[in-house]
Amino acid sequence: MTDGYITVKKPVKLMGTKVEGLYLEFKNGVLNKWDAKKGKDVFAQFINSDENANKIGEFALVDETSPIAKSNKIFNSALYDENASCHIALGSGYTSCLSSGSSQESIEKSGCNQSIVHEDFMIGLPETKIIGYKANQETLIMEKGLFKI
Protein backbone atom coordinates (compact mmCIF):
# COMPACT_ATOMS: atom_id res chain seq x y z
CA MET A 1 0.00 0.00 0.00
CA THR A 2 1.12 3.51 -0.76
CA ASP A 3 1.23 6.04 2.05
CA GLY A 4 2.84 9.44 1.69
CA TYR A 5 2.98 12.37 -0.65
CA ILE A 6 4.49 13.29 -3.99
CA THR A 7 4.94 16.64 -5.67
CA VAL A 8 4.72 16.57 -9.44
CA LYS A 9 7.74 18.43 -10.78
CA LYS A 10 6.75 19.02 -14.39
CA PRO A 11 3.50 20.19 -15.95
CA VAL A 12 1.19 17.65 -17.54
CA LYS A 13 -1.51 18.16 -20.11
CA LEU A 14 -4.81 16.58 -19.09
CA MET A 15 -7.81 16.77 -21.40
CA GLY A 16 -6.10 19.57 -23.33
CA THR A 17 -5.38 21.68 -20.22
CA LYS A 18 -2.01 22.16 -18.54
CA VAL A 19 -1.93 21.08 -14.89
CA GLU A 20 0.93 22.50 -12.82
CA GLY A 21 2.12 22.48 -9.21
CA LEU A 22 0.35 19.23 -8.40
CA TYR A 23 0.59 17.81 -4.88
CA LEU A 24 -0.66 14.25 -4.30
CA GLU A 25 -1.12 12.56 -0.93
CA PHE A 26 -1.91 8.85 -0.58
CA LYS A 27 -3.35 6.84 2.31
CA ASN A 28 -3.76 3.06 2.06
CA GLY A 29 -3.07 3.20 -1.66
CA VAL A 30 -5.73 5.80 -2.47
CA LEU A 31 -5.27 9.46 -3.35
CA ASN A 32 -6.99 11.15 -0.43
CA LYS A 33 -5.72 14.72 -0.65
CA TRP A 34 -4.41 16.82 -3.50
CA ASP A 35 -3.94 20.34 -4.73
CA ALA A 36 -2.74 22.09 -7.89
CA LYS A 37 -1.59 25.61 -8.66
CA LYS A 38 -3.08 25.45 -12.15
CA GLY A 39 -5.68 23.14 -13.75
CA LYS A 40 -7.31 22.08 -10.48
CA ASP A 41 -10.75 21.61 -12.05
CA VAL A 42 -9.39 19.44 -14.86
CA PHE A 43 -7.46 17.25 -12.43
CA ALA A 44 -10.67 16.84 -10.39
CA GLN A 45 -12.48 15.65 -13.52
CA PHE A 46 -9.66 13.20 -14.23
CA ILE A 47 -9.60 11.58 -10.79
CA ASN A 48 -13.40 11.40 -10.72
CA SER A 49 -13.62 9.75 -14.14
CA ASP A 50 -13.98 6.33 -12.50
CA GLU A 51 -13.62 4.72 -9.09
CA ASN A 52 -9.97 3.65 -9.62
CA ALA A 53 -8.56 6.77 -11.29
CA ASN A 54 -7.34 7.86 -7.84
CA LYS A 55 -4.93 4.92 -7.44
CA ILE A 56 -1.41 4.34 -8.75
CA GLY A 57 -1.19 2.12 -11.81
CA GLU A 58 2.51 2.58 -12.59
CA PHE A 59 5.73 3.73 -10.99
CA ALA A 60 8.79 4.15 -13.20
CA LEU A 61 12.39 5.10 -12.51
CA VAL A 62 14.04 7.15 -15.25
CA ASP A 63 17.46 8.70 -14.75
CA GLU A 64 18.89 11.96 -16.04
CA THR A 65 20.87 10.31 -18.86
CA SER A 66 17.80 9.72 -21.03
CA PRO A 67 17.82 11.78 -24.24
CA ILE A 68 14.44 13.32 -23.36
CA ALA A 69 15.74 14.38 -19.92
CA LYS A 70 18.87 15.84 -21.51
CA SER A 71 16.75 17.92 -23.91
CA ASN A 72 15.26 19.76 -20.91
CA LYS A 73 12.02 20.26 -22.88
CA ILE A 74 8.40 19.65 -22.03
CA PHE A 75 6.72 18.05 -25.04
CA ASN A 76 3.17 18.05 -23.58
CA SER A 77 2.88 14.44 -24.69
CA ALA A 78 2.99 11.69 -22.08
CA LEU A 79 4.66 9.32 -24.54
CA TYR A 80 7.68 11.65 -24.69
CA ASP A 81 7.56 13.32 -21.30
CA GLU A 82 7.43 10.06 -19.36
CA ASN A 83 10.95 9.38 -20.64
CA ALA A 84 12.29 12.57 -19.07
CA SER A 85 11.77 11.79 -15.41
CA CYS A 86 10.82 9.31 -12.74
CA HIS A 87 7.06 9.18 -12.87
CA ILE A 88 3.90 7.65 -11.52
CA ALA A 89 0.69 7.04 -13.39
CA LEU A 90 -2.72 7.34 -11.87
CA GLY A 91 -5.29 4.95 -13.24
CA SER A 92 -4.83 1.61 -14.92
CA GLY A 93 -1.77 -0.57 -14.51
CA TYR A 94 -0.27 -2.63 -17.33
CA THR A 95 -1.73 -6.13 -17.17
CA SER A 96 0.68 -7.32 -19.89
CA CYS A 97 3.49 -6.99 -17.32
CA LEU A 98 1.99 -9.55 -14.95
CA SER A 99 3.94 -12.81 -14.78
CA SER A 100 0.74 -14.59 -13.76
CA GLY A 101 -1.04 -13.63 -17.00
CA SER A 102 -3.76 -11.16 -17.80
CA SER A 103 -6.88 -13.11 -16.90
CA GLN A 104 -9.36 -11.26 -14.70
CA GLU A 105 -8.47 -13.58 -11.81
CA SER A 106 -4.73 -12.91 -12.22
CA ILE A 107 -5.30 -9.15 -12.42
CA GLU A 108 -7.37 -9.10 -9.24
CA LYS A 109 -4.97 -11.41 -7.38
CA SER A 110 -1.95 -9.28 -8.31
CA GLY A 111 -3.61 -6.05 -7.16
CA CYS A 112 -3.03 -4.43 -10.56
CA ASN A 113 -5.24 -1.35 -10.71
CA GLN A 114 -7.93 -1.27 -13.39
CA SER A 115 -9.32 2.01 -14.66
CA ILE A 116 -10.53 3.61 -17.88
CA VAL A 117 -7.73 6.21 -17.55
CA HIS A 118 -3.93 6.15 -17.30
CA GLU A 119 -1.90 9.33 -17.06
CA ASP A 120 1.77 9.83 -16.22
CA PHE A 121 2.96 12.49 -13.78
CA MET A 122 6.65 13.40 -13.69
CA ILE A 123 8.10 13.42 -10.17
CA GLY A 124 11.86 13.24 -10.73
CA LEU A 125 14.47 16.01 -10.79
CA PRO A 126 18.25 16.07 -11.33
CA GLU A 127 18.67 15.91 -7.52
CA THR A 128 16.37 12.88 -7.07
CA LYS A 129 17.56 10.34 -4.51
CA ILE A 130 15.88 6.96 -4.13
CA ILE A 131 16.63 4.40 -1.44
CA GLY A 132 15.06 0.96 -1.49
CA TYR A 133 14.23 -0.85 1.74
CA LYS A 134 13.90 -4.62 2.12
CA ALA A 135 14.17 -6.66 5.32
CA ASN A 136 16.02 -3.92 7.22
CA GLN A 137 18.48 -3.46 4.37
CA GLU A 138 18.90 -0.17 2.50
CA THR A 139 19.97 -0.03 -1.12
CA LEU A 140 20.85 3.22 -2.84
CA ILE A 141 19.07 3.04 -6.20
CA MET A 142 19.41 6.59 -7.49
CA GLU A 143 21.35 9.65 -6.38
CA LYS A 144 21.51 13.08 -8.04
CA GLY A 145 19.14 11.72 -10.68
CA LEU A 146 21.49 8.88 -11.71
CA PHE A 147 21.17 5.13 -11.18
CA LYS A 148 23.64 3.68 -8.66
CA ILE A 149 22.85 -0.01 -9.11
mmCIF file with all atom_site columns, C-alpha atoms in Angstrom:
data_model
loop_
_atom_site.group_PDB
_atom_site.id
_atom_site.type_symbol
_atom_site.label_atom_id
_atom_site.label_alt_id
_atom_site.label_comp_id
_atom_site.label_asym_id
_atom_site.label_entity_id
_atom_site.label_seq_id
_atom_site.pdbx_PDB_ins_code
_atom_site.Cartn_x
_atom_site.Cartn_y
_atom_site.Cartn_z
_atom_site.occupancy
_atom_site.B_iso_or_equiv
_atom_site.pdbx_formal_charge
_atom_site.auth_seq_id
_atom_site.auth_comp_id
_atom_site.auth_asym_id
_atom_site.auth_atom_id
_atom_site.pdbx_PDB_model_num
ATOM 1   C CA . MET A 1 1   ? 0.000   0.000   0.000   1.00 0.00 ? 1   MET A CA 1
ATOM 2   C CA . THR A 1 2   ? 1.123   3.506   -0.763  1.00 0.00 ? 2   THR A CA 1
ATOM 3   C CA . ASP A 1 3   ? 1.230   6.039   2.046   1.00 0.00 ? 3   ASP A CA 1
ATOM 4   C CA . GLY A 1 4   ? 2.838   9.436   1.689   1.00 0.00 ? 4   GLY A CA 1
ATOM 5   C CA . TYR A 1 5   ? 2.978   12.368  -0.653  1.00 0.00 ? 5   TYR A CA 1
ATOM 6   C CA . ILE A 1 6   ? 4.492   13.294  -3.992  1.00 0.00 ? 6   ILE A CA 1
ATOM 7   C CA . THR A 1 7   ? 4.945   16.636  -5.671  1.00 0.00 ? 7   THR A CA 1
ATOM 8   C CA . VAL A 1 8   ? 4.717   16.568  -9.443  1.00 0.00 ? 8   VAL A CA 1
ATOM 9   C CA . LYS A 1 9   ? 7.742   18.427  -10.779 1.00 0.00 ? 9   LYS A CA 1
ATOM 10  C CA . LYS A 1 10  ? 6.752   19.024  -14.393 1.00 0.00 ? 10  LYS A CA 1
ATOM 11  C CA . PRO A 1 11  ? 3.499   20.193  -15.949 1.00 0.00 ? 11  PRO A CA 1
ATOM 12  C CA . VAL A 1 12  ? 1.189   17.648  -17.540 1.00 0.00 ? 12  VAL A CA 1
ATOM 13  C CA . LYS A 1 13  ? -1.509  18.156  -20.112 1.00 0.00 ? 13  LYS A CA 1
ATOM 14  C CA . LEU A 1 14  ? -4.807  16.579  -19.087 1.00 0.00 ? 14  LEU A CA 1
ATOM 15  C CA . MET A 1 15  ? -7.806  16.765  -21.399 1.00 0.00 ? 15  MET A CA 1
ATOM 16  C CA . GLY A 1 16  ? -6.102  19.570  -23.328 1.00 0.00 ? 16  GLY A CA 1
ATOM 17  C CA . THR A 1 17  ? -5.378  21.678  -20.225 1.00 0.00 ? 17  THR A CA 1
ATOM 18  C CA . LYS A 1 18  ? -2.014  22.164  -18.541 1.00 0.00 ? 18  LYS A CA 1
ATOM 19  C CA . VAL A 1 19  ? -1.930  21.079  -14.886 1.00 0.00 ? 19  VAL A CA 1
ATOM 20  C CA . GLU A 1 20  ? 0.927   22.504  -12.819 1.00 0.00 ? 20  GLU A CA 1
ATOM 21  C CA . GLY A 1 21  ? 2.118   22.478  -9.206  1.00 0.00 ? 21  GLY A CA 1
ATOM 22  C CA . LEU A 1 22  ? 0.354   19.231  -8.401  1.00 0.00 ? 22  LEU A CA 1
ATOM 23  C CA . TYR A 1 23  ? 0.589   17.809  -4.878  1.00 0.00 ? 23  TYR A CA 1
ATOM 24  C CA . LEU A 1 24  ? -0.662  14.246  -4.300  1.00 0.00 ? 24  LEU A CA 1
ATOM 25  C CA . GLU A 1 25  ? -1.119  12.558  -0.926  1.00 0.00 ? 25  GLU A CA 1
ATOM 26  C CA . PHE A 1 26  ? -1.911  8.845   -0.576  1.00 0.00 ? 26  PHE A CA 1
ATOM 27  C CA . LYS A 1 27  ? -3.354  6.842   2.312   1.00 0.00 ? 27  LYS A CA 1
ATOM 28  C CA . ASN A 1 28  ? -3.758  3.061   2.061   1.00 0.00 ? 28  ASN A CA 1
ATOM 29  C CA . GLY A 1 29  ? -3.071  3.196   -1.660  1.00 0.00 ? 29  GLY A CA 1
ATOM 30  C CA . VAL A 1 30  ? -5.725  5.798   -2.468  1.00 0.00 ? 30  VAL A CA 1
ATOM 31  C CA . LEU A 1 31  ? -5.274  9.457   -3.346  1.00 0.00 ? 31  LEU A CA 1
ATOM 32  C CA . ASN A 1 32  ? -6.990  11.149  -0.433  1.00 0.00 ? 32  ASN A CA 1
ATOM 33  C CA . LYS A 1 33  ? -5.717  14.722  -0.652  1.00 0.00 ? 33  LYS A CA 1
ATOM 34  C CA . TRP A 1 34  ? -4.414  16.819  -3.500  1.00 0.00 ? 34  TRP A CA 1
ATOM 35  C CA . ASP A 1 35  ? -3.940  20.342  -4.726  1.00 0.00 ? 35  ASP A CA 1
ATOM 36  C CA . ALA A 1 36  ? -2.745  22.088  -7.891  1.00 0.00 ? 36  ALA A CA 1
ATOM 37  C CA . LYS A 1 37  ? -1.590  25.607  -8.659  1.00 0.00 ? 37  LYS A CA 1
ATOM 38  C CA . LYS A 1 38  ? -3.084  25.449  -12.152 1.00 0.00 ? 38  LYS A CA 1
ATOM 39  C CA . GLY A 1 39  ? -5.680  23.139  -13.747 1.00 0.00 ? 39  GLY A CA 1
ATOM 40  C CA . LYS A 1 40  ? -7.315  22.079  -10.482 1.00 0.00 ? 40  LYS A CA 1
ATOM 41  C CA . ASP A 1 41  ? -10.754 21.614  -12.046 1.00 0.00 ? 41  ASP A CA 1
ATOM 42  C CA . VAL A 1 42  ? -9.395  19.435  -14.863 1.00 0.00 ? 42  VAL A CA 1
ATOM 43  C CA . PHE A 1 43  ? -7.462  17.249  -12.430 1.00 0.00 ? 43  PHE A CA 1
ATOM 44  C CA . ALA A 1 44  ? -10.668 16.844  -10.388 1.00 0.00 ? 44  ALA A CA 1
ATOM 45  C CA . GLN A 1 45  ? -12.484 15.652  -13.524 1.00 0.00 ? 45  GLN A CA 1
ATOM 46  C CA . PHE A 1 46  ? -9.661  13.201  -14.230 1.00 0.00 ? 46  PHE A CA 1
ATOM 47  C CA . ILE A 1 47  ? -9.605  11.576  -10.792 1.00 0.00 ? 47  ILE A CA 1
ATOM 48  C CA . ASN A 1 48  ? -13.396 11.403  -10.722 1.00 0.00 ? 48  ASN A CA 1
ATOM 49  C CA . SER A 1 49  ? -13.624 9.748   -14.140 1.00 0.00 ? 49  SER A CA 1
ATOM 50  C CA . ASP A 1 50  ? -13.984 6.332   -12.503 1.00 0.00 ? 50  ASP A CA 1
ATOM 51  C CA . GLU A 1 51  ? -13.620 4.716   -9.089  1.00 0.00 ? 51  GLU A CA 1
ATOM 52  C CA . ASN A 1 52  ? -9.975  3.649   -9.623  1.00 0.00 ? 52  ASN A CA 1
ATOM 53  C CA . ALA A 1 53  ? -8.556  6.769   -11.287 1.00 0.00 ? 53  ALA A CA 1
ATOM 54  C CA . ASN A 1 54  ? -7.343  7.857   -7.841  1.00 0.00 ? 54  ASN A CA 1
ATOM 55  C CA . LYS A 1 55  ? -4.927  4.917   -7.441  1.00 0.00 ? 55  LYS A CA 1
ATOM 56  C CA . ILE A 1 56  ? -1.407  4.340   -8.754  1.00 0.00 ? 56  ILE A CA 1
ATOM 57  C CA . GLY A 1 57  ? -1.187  2.118   -11.808 1.00 0.00 ? 57  GLY A CA 1
ATOM 58  C CA . GLU A 1 58  ? 2.507   2.584   -12.590 1.00 0.00 ? 58  GLU A CA 1
ATOM 59  C CA . PHE A 1 59  ? 5.728   3.731   -10.988 1.00 0.00 ? 59  PHE A CA 1
ATOM 60  C CA . ALA A 1 60  ? 8.786   4.154   -13.203 1.00 0.00 ? 60  ALA A CA 1
ATOM 61  C CA . LEU A 1 61  ? 12.390  5.104   -12.506 1.00 0.00 ? 61  LEU A CA 1
ATOM 62  C CA . VAL A 1 62  ? 14.043  7.153   -15.251 1.00 0.00 ? 62  VAL A CA 1
ATOM 63  C CA . ASP A 1 63  ? 17.456  8.703   -14.754 1.00 0.00 ? 63  ASP A CA 1
ATOM 64  C CA . GLU A 1 64  ? 18.888  11.965  -16.038 1.00 0.00 ? 64  GLU A CA 1
ATOM 65  C CA . THR A 1 65  ? 20.872  10.312  -18.859 1.00 0.00 ? 65  THR A CA 1
ATOM 66  C CA . SER A 1 66  ? 17.798  9.719   -21.031 1.00 0.00 ? 66  SER A CA 1
ATOM 67  C CA . PRO A 1 67  ? 17.824  11.785  -24.237 1.00 0.00 ? 67  PRO A CA 1
ATOM 68  C CA . ILE A 1 68  ? 14.441  13.324  -23.355 1.00 0.00 ? 68  ILE A CA 1
ATOM 69  C CA . ALA A 1 69  ? 15.742  14.381  -19.917 1.00 0.00 ? 69  ALA A CA 1
ATOM 70  C CA . LYS A 1 70  ? 18.866  15.842  -21.506 1.00 0.00 ? 70  LYS A CA 1
ATOM 71  C CA . SER A 1 71  ? 16.752  17.916  -23.911 1.00 0.00 ? 71  SER A CA 1
ATOM 72  C CA . ASN A 1 72  ? 15.257  19.764  -20.912 1.00 0.00 ? 72  ASN A CA 1
ATOM 73  C CA . LYS A 1 73  ? 12.023  20.259  -22.884 1.00 0.00 ? 73  LYS A CA 1
ATOM 74  C CA . ILE A 1 74  ? 8.395   19.647  -22.025 1.00 0.00 ? 74  ILE A CA 1
ATOM 75  C CA . PHE A 1 75  ? 6.722   18.048  -25.045 1.00 0.00 ? 75  PHE A CA 1
ATOM 76  C CA . ASN A 1 76  ? 3.171   18.046  -23.585 1.00 0.00 ? 76  ASN A CA 1
ATOM 77  C CA . SER A 1 77  ? 2.881   14.437  -24.690 1.00 0.00 ? 77  SER A CA 1
ATOM 78  C CA . ALA A 1 78  ? 2.991   11.695  -22.075 1.00 0.00 ? 78  ALA A CA 1
ATOM 79  C CA . LEU A 1 79  ? 4.663   9.317   -24.539 1.00 0.00 ? 79  LEU A CA 1
ATOM 80  C CA . TYR A 1 80  ? 7.675   11.648  -24.689 1.00 0.00 ? 80  TYR A CA 1
ATOM 81  C CA . ASP A 1 81  ? 7.564   13.321  -21.302 1.00 0.00 ? 81  ASP A CA 1
ATOM 82  C CA . GLU A 1 82  ? 7.433   10.056  -19.356 1.00 0.00 ? 82  GLU A CA 1
ATOM 83  C CA . ASN A 1 83  ? 10.951  9.377   -20.640 1.00 0.00 ? 83  ASN A CA 1
ATOM 84  C CA . ALA A 1 84  ? 12.290  12.573  -19.070 1.00 0.00 ? 84  ALA A CA 1
ATOM 85  C CA . SER A 1 85  ? 11.766  11.791  -15.414 1.00 0.00 ? 85  SER A CA 1
ATOM 86  C CA . CYS A 1 86  ? 10.824  9.306   -12.744 1.00 0.00 ? 86  CYS A CA 1
ATOM 87  C CA . HIS A 1 87  ? 7.058   9.178   -12.866 1.00 0.00 ? 87  HIS A CA 1
ATOM 88  C CA . ILE A 1 88  ? 3.901   7.648   -11.519 1.00 0.00 ? 88  ILE A CA 1
ATOM 89  C CA . ALA A 1 89  ? 0.691   7.041   -13.386 1.00 0.00 ? 89  ALA A CA 1
ATOM 90  C CA . LEU A 1 90  ? -2.718  7.338   -11.871 1.00 0.00 ? 90  LEU A CA 1
ATOM 91  C CA . GLY A 1 91  ? -5.291  4.946   -13.240 1.00 0.00 ? 91  GLY A CA 1
ATOM 92  C CA . SER A 1 92  ? -4.833  1.609   -14.920 1.00 0.00 ? 92  SER A CA 1
ATOM 93  C CA . GLY A 1 93  ? -1.772  -0.575  -14.509 1.00 0.00 ? 93  GLY A CA 1
ATOM 94  C CA . TYR A 1 94  ? -0.270  -2.632  -17.331 1.00 0.00 ? 94  TYR A CA 1
ATOM 95  C CA . THR A 1 95  ? -1.728  -6.127  -17.173 1.00 0.00 ? 95  THR A CA 1
ATOM 96  C CA . SER A 1 96  ? 0.678   -7.316  -19.890 1.00 0.00 ? 96  SER A CA 1
ATOM 97  C CA . CYS A 1 97  ? 3.493   -6.994  -17.316 1.00 0.00 ? 97  CYS A CA 1
ATOM 98  C CA . LEU A 1 98  ? 1.990   -9.550  -14.949 1.00 0.00 ? 98  LEU A CA 1
ATOM 99  C CA . SER A 1 99  ? 3.942   -12.811 -14.784 1.00 0.00 ? 99  SER A CA 1
ATOM 100 C CA . SER A 1 100 ? 0.742   -14.591 -13.764 1.00 0.00 ? 100 SER A CA 1
ATOM 101 C CA . GLY A 1 101 ? -1.039  -13.633 -16.995 1.00 0.00 ? 101 GLY A CA 1
ATOM 102 C CA . SER A 1 102 ? -3.763  -11.157 -17.797 1.00 0.00 ? 102 SER A CA 1
ATOM 103 C CA . SER A 1 103 ? -6.884  -13.106 -16.902 1.00 0.00 ? 103 SER A CA 1
ATOM 104 C CA . GLN A 1 104 ? -9.359  -11.258 -14.702 1.00 0.00 ? 104 GLN A CA 1
ATOM 105 C CA . GLU A 1 105 ? -8.472  -13.584 -11.808 1.00 0.00 ? 105 GLU A CA 1
ATOM 106 C CA . SER A 1 106 ? -4.732  -12.906 -12.222 1.00 0.00 ? 106 SER A CA 1
ATOM 107 C CA . ILE A 1 107 ? -5.299  -9.147  -12.421 1.00 0.00 ? 107 ILE A CA 1
ATOM 108 C CA . GLU A 1 108 ? -7.370  -9.100  -9.241  1.00 0.00 ? 108 GLU A CA 1
ATOM 109 C CA . LYS A 1 109 ? -4.973  -11.412 -7.381  1.00 0.00 ? 109 LYS A CA 1
ATOM 110 C CA . SER A 1 110 ? -1.947  -9.282  -8.306  1.00 0.00 ? 110 SER A CA 1
ATOM 111 C CA . GLY A 1 111 ? -3.606  -6.052  -7.165  1.00 0.00 ? 111 GLY A CA 1
ATOM 112 C CA . CYS A 1 112 ? -3.030  -4.426  -10.562 1.00 0.00 ? 112 CYS A CA 1
ATOM 113 C CA . ASN A 1 113 ? -5.237  -1.351  -10.710 1.00 0.00 ? 113 ASN A CA 1
ATOM 114 C CA . GLN A 1 114 ? -7.931  -1.271  -13.389 1.00 0.00 ? 114 GLN A CA 1
ATOM 115 C CA . SER A 1 115 ? -9.315  2.009   -14.658 1.00 0.00 ? 115 SER A CA 1
ATOM 116 C CA . ILE A 1 116 ? -10.526 3.612   -17.882 1.00 0.00 ? 116 ILE A CA 1
ATOM 117 C CA . VAL A 1 117 ? -7.731  6.206   -17.554 1.00 0.00 ? 117 VAL A CA 1
ATOM 118 C CA . HIS A 1 118 ? -3.933  6.150   -17.304 1.00 0.00 ? 118 HIS A CA 1
ATOM 119 C CA . GLU A 1 119 ? -1.896  9.331   -17.059 1.00 0.00 ? 119 GLU A CA 1
ATOM 120 C CA . ASP A 1 120 ? 1.774   9.829   -16.222 1.00 0.00 ? 120 ASP A CA 1
ATOM 121 C CA . PHE A 1 121 ? 2.958   12.492  -13.779 1.00 0.00 ? 121 PHE A CA 1
ATOM 122 C CA . MET A 1 122 ? 6.654   13.395  -13.693 1.00 0.00 ? 122 MET A CA 1
ATOM 123 C CA . ILE A 1 123 ? 8.098   13.416  -10.173 1.00 0.00 ? 123 ILE A CA 1
ATOM 124 C CA . GLY A 1 124 ? 11.864  13.243  -10.731 1.00 0.00 ? 124 GLY A CA 1
ATOM 125 C CA . LEU A 1 125 ? 14.469  16.013  -10.788 1.00 0.00 ? 125 LEU A CA 1
ATOM 126 C CA . PRO A 1 126 ? 18.248  16.071  -11.326 1.00 0.00 ? 126 PRO A CA 1
ATOM 127 C CA . GLU A 1 127 ? 18.672  15.910  -7.524  1.00 0.00 ? 127 GLU A CA 1
ATOM 128 C CA . THR A 1 128 ? 16.368  12.878  -7.071  1.00 0.00 ? 128 THR A CA 1
ATOM 129 C CA . LYS A 1 129 ? 17.557  10.343  -4.505  1.00 0.00 ? 129 LYS A CA 1
ATOM 130 C CA . ILE A 1 130 ? 15.876  6.959   -4.134  1.00 0.00 ? 130 ILE A CA 1
ATOM 131 C CA . ILE A 1 131 ? 16.630  4.402   -1.444  1.00 0.00 ? 131 ILE A CA 1
ATOM 132 C CA . GLY A 1 132 ? 15.059  0.956   -1.490  1.00 0.00 ? 132 GLY A CA 1
ATOM 133 C CA . TYR A 1 133 ? 14.231  -0.853  1.744   1.00 0.00 ? 133 TYR A CA 1
ATOM 134 C CA . LYS A 1 134 ? 13.898  -4.617  2.124   1.00 0.00 ? 134 LYS A CA 1
ATOM 135 C CA . ALA A 1 135 ? 14.172  -6.657  5.315   1.00 0.00 ? 135 ALA A CA 1
ATOM 136 C CA . ASN A 1 136 ? 16.017  -3.920  7.221   1.00 0.00 ? 136 ASN A CA 1
ATOM 137 C CA . GLN A 1 137 ? 18.475  -3.462  4.367   1.00 0.00 ? 137 GLN A CA 1
ATOM 138 C CA . GLU A 1 138 ? 18.898  -0.170  2.502   1.00 0.00 ? 138 GLU A CA 1
ATOM 139 C CA . THR A 1 139 ? 19.975  -0.034  -1.121  1.00 0.00 ? 139 THR A CA 1
ATOM 140 C CA . LEU A 1 140 ? 20.851  3.224   -2.842  1.00 0.00 ? 140 LEU A CA 1
ATOM 141 C CA . ILE A 1 141 ? 19.066  3.044   -6.198  1.00 0.00 ? 141 ILE A CA 1
ATOM 142 C CA . MET A 1 142 ? 19.405  6.594   -7.487  1.00 0.00 ? 142 MET A CA 1
ATOM 143 C CA . GLU A 1 143 ? 21.352  9.649   -6.381  1.00 0.00 ? 143 GLU A CA 1
ATOM 144 C CA . LYS A 1 144 ? 21.510  13.079  -8.035  1.00 0.00 ? 144 LYS A CA 1
ATOM 145 C CA . GLY A 1 145 ? 19.143  11.721  -10.677 1.00 0.00 ? 145 GLY A CA 1
ATOM 146 C CA . LEU A 1 146 ? 21.493  8.880   -11.709 1.00 0.00 ? 146 LEU A CA 1
ATOM 147 C CA . PHE A 1 147 ? 21.168  5.134   -11.175 1.00 0.00 ? 147 PHE A CA 1
ATOM 148 C CA . LYS A 1 148 ? 23.636  3.682   -8.656  1.00 0.00 ? 148 LYS A CA 1
ATOM 149 C CA . ILE A 1 149 ? 22.852  -0.007  -9.110  1.00 0.00 ? 149 ILE A CA 1
#
